[in-house]
mmCIF file of C-alpha atoms and ligand atoms in Angstrom:
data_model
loop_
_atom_site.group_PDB
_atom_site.id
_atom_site.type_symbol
_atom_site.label_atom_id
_atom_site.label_comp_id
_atom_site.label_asym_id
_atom_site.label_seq_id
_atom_site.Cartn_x
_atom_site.Cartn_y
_atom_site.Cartn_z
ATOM 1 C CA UNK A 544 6.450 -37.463 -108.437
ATOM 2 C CA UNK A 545 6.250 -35.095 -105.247
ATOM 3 C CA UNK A 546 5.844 -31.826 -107.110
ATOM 4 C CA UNK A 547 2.455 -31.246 -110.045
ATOM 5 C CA UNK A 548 0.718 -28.286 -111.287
ATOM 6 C CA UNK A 549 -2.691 -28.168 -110.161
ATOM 7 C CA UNK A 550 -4.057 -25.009 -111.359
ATOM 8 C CA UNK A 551 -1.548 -22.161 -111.162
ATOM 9 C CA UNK A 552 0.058 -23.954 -108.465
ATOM 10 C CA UNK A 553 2.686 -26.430 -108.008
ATOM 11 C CA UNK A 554 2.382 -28.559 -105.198
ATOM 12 C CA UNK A 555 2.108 -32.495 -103.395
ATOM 13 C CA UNK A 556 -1.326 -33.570 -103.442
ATOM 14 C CA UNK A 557 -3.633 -32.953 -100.428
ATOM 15 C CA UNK A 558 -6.523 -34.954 -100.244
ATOM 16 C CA UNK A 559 -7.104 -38.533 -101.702
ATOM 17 C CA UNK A 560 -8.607 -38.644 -104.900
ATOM 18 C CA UNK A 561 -6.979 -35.965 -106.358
ATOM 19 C CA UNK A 562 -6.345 -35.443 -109.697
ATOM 20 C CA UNK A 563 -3.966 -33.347 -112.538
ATOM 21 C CA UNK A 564 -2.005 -33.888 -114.983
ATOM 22 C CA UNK A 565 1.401 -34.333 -115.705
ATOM 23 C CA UNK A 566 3.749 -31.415 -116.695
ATOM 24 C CA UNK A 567 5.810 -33.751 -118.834
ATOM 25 C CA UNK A 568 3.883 -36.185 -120.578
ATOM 26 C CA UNK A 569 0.612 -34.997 -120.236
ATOM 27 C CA UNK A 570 -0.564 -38.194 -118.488
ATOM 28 C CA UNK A 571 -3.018 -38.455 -115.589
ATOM 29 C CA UNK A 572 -1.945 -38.109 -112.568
ATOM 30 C CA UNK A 573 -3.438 -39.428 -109.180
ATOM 31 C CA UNK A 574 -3.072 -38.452 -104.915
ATOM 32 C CA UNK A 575 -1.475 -41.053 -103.549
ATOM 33 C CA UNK A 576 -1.344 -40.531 -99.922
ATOM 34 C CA UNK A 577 0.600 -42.909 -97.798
ATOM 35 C CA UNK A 578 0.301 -43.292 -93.997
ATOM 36 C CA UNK A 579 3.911 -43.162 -93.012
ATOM 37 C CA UNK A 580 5.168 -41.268 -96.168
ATOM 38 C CA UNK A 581 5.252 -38.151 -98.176
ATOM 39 C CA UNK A 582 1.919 -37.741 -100.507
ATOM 40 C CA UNK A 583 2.922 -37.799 -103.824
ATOM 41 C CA UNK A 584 1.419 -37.771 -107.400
ATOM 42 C CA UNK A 585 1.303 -41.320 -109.192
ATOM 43 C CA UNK A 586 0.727 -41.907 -112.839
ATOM 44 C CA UNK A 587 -2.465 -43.570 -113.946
ATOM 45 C CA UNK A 588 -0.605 -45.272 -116.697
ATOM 46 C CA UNK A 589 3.491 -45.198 -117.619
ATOM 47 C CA UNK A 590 5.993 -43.457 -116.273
ATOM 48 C CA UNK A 591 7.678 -40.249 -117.764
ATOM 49 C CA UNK A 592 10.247 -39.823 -115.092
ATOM 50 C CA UNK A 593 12.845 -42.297 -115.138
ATOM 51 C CA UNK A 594 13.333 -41.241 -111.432
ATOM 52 C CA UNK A 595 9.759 -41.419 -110.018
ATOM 53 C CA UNK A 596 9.227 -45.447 -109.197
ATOM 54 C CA UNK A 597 9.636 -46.971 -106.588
ATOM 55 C CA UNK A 598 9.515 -43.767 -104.465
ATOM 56 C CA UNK A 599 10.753 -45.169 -101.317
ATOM 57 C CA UNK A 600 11.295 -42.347 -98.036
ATOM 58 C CA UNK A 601 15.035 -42.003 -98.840
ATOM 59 C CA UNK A 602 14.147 -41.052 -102.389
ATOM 60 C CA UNK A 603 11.312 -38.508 -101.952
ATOM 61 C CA UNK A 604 14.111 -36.912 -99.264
ATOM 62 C CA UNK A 605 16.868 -36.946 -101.391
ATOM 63 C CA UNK A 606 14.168 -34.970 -104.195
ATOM 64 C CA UNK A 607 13.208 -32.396 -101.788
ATOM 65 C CA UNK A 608 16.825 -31.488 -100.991
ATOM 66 C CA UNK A 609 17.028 -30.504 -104.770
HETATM 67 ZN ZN1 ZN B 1281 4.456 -37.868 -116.963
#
């Protein structure tokens, strides 16, 4: 997922290493920071979001539009 609550605010991971967790399961959620793509949150174990996997470029755009 792009978008996680880290504290009181929402936001794509900065920094490797990173960690929260999720808004909608609860899980934990880890940085993952690609070279040639948008940093995104990754679940540790199962996905919630029927949308989140694979995340390919065309799919993290088409997210950010909404
Ligand atoms: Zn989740």
């Amino acid at each position: 997922m792009l978008y996680a609550w880290v504290g009181d605010q929402k936001r794509a991971p900065f920094a490797k290493g990173e960690r929260t967790t999720c808004p909608d399961c609860g899980g934990l959620l880890s940085a993952v920071i690609p070279v040639e793509n948008t940093p995104h949150w990754r679940h540790k174990a199962g996905d919630c979001d029927p949308w989140s996997e694979p995340e390919g470029p065309w799919h993290l755009g088409w997210k950010e539009i909404l």
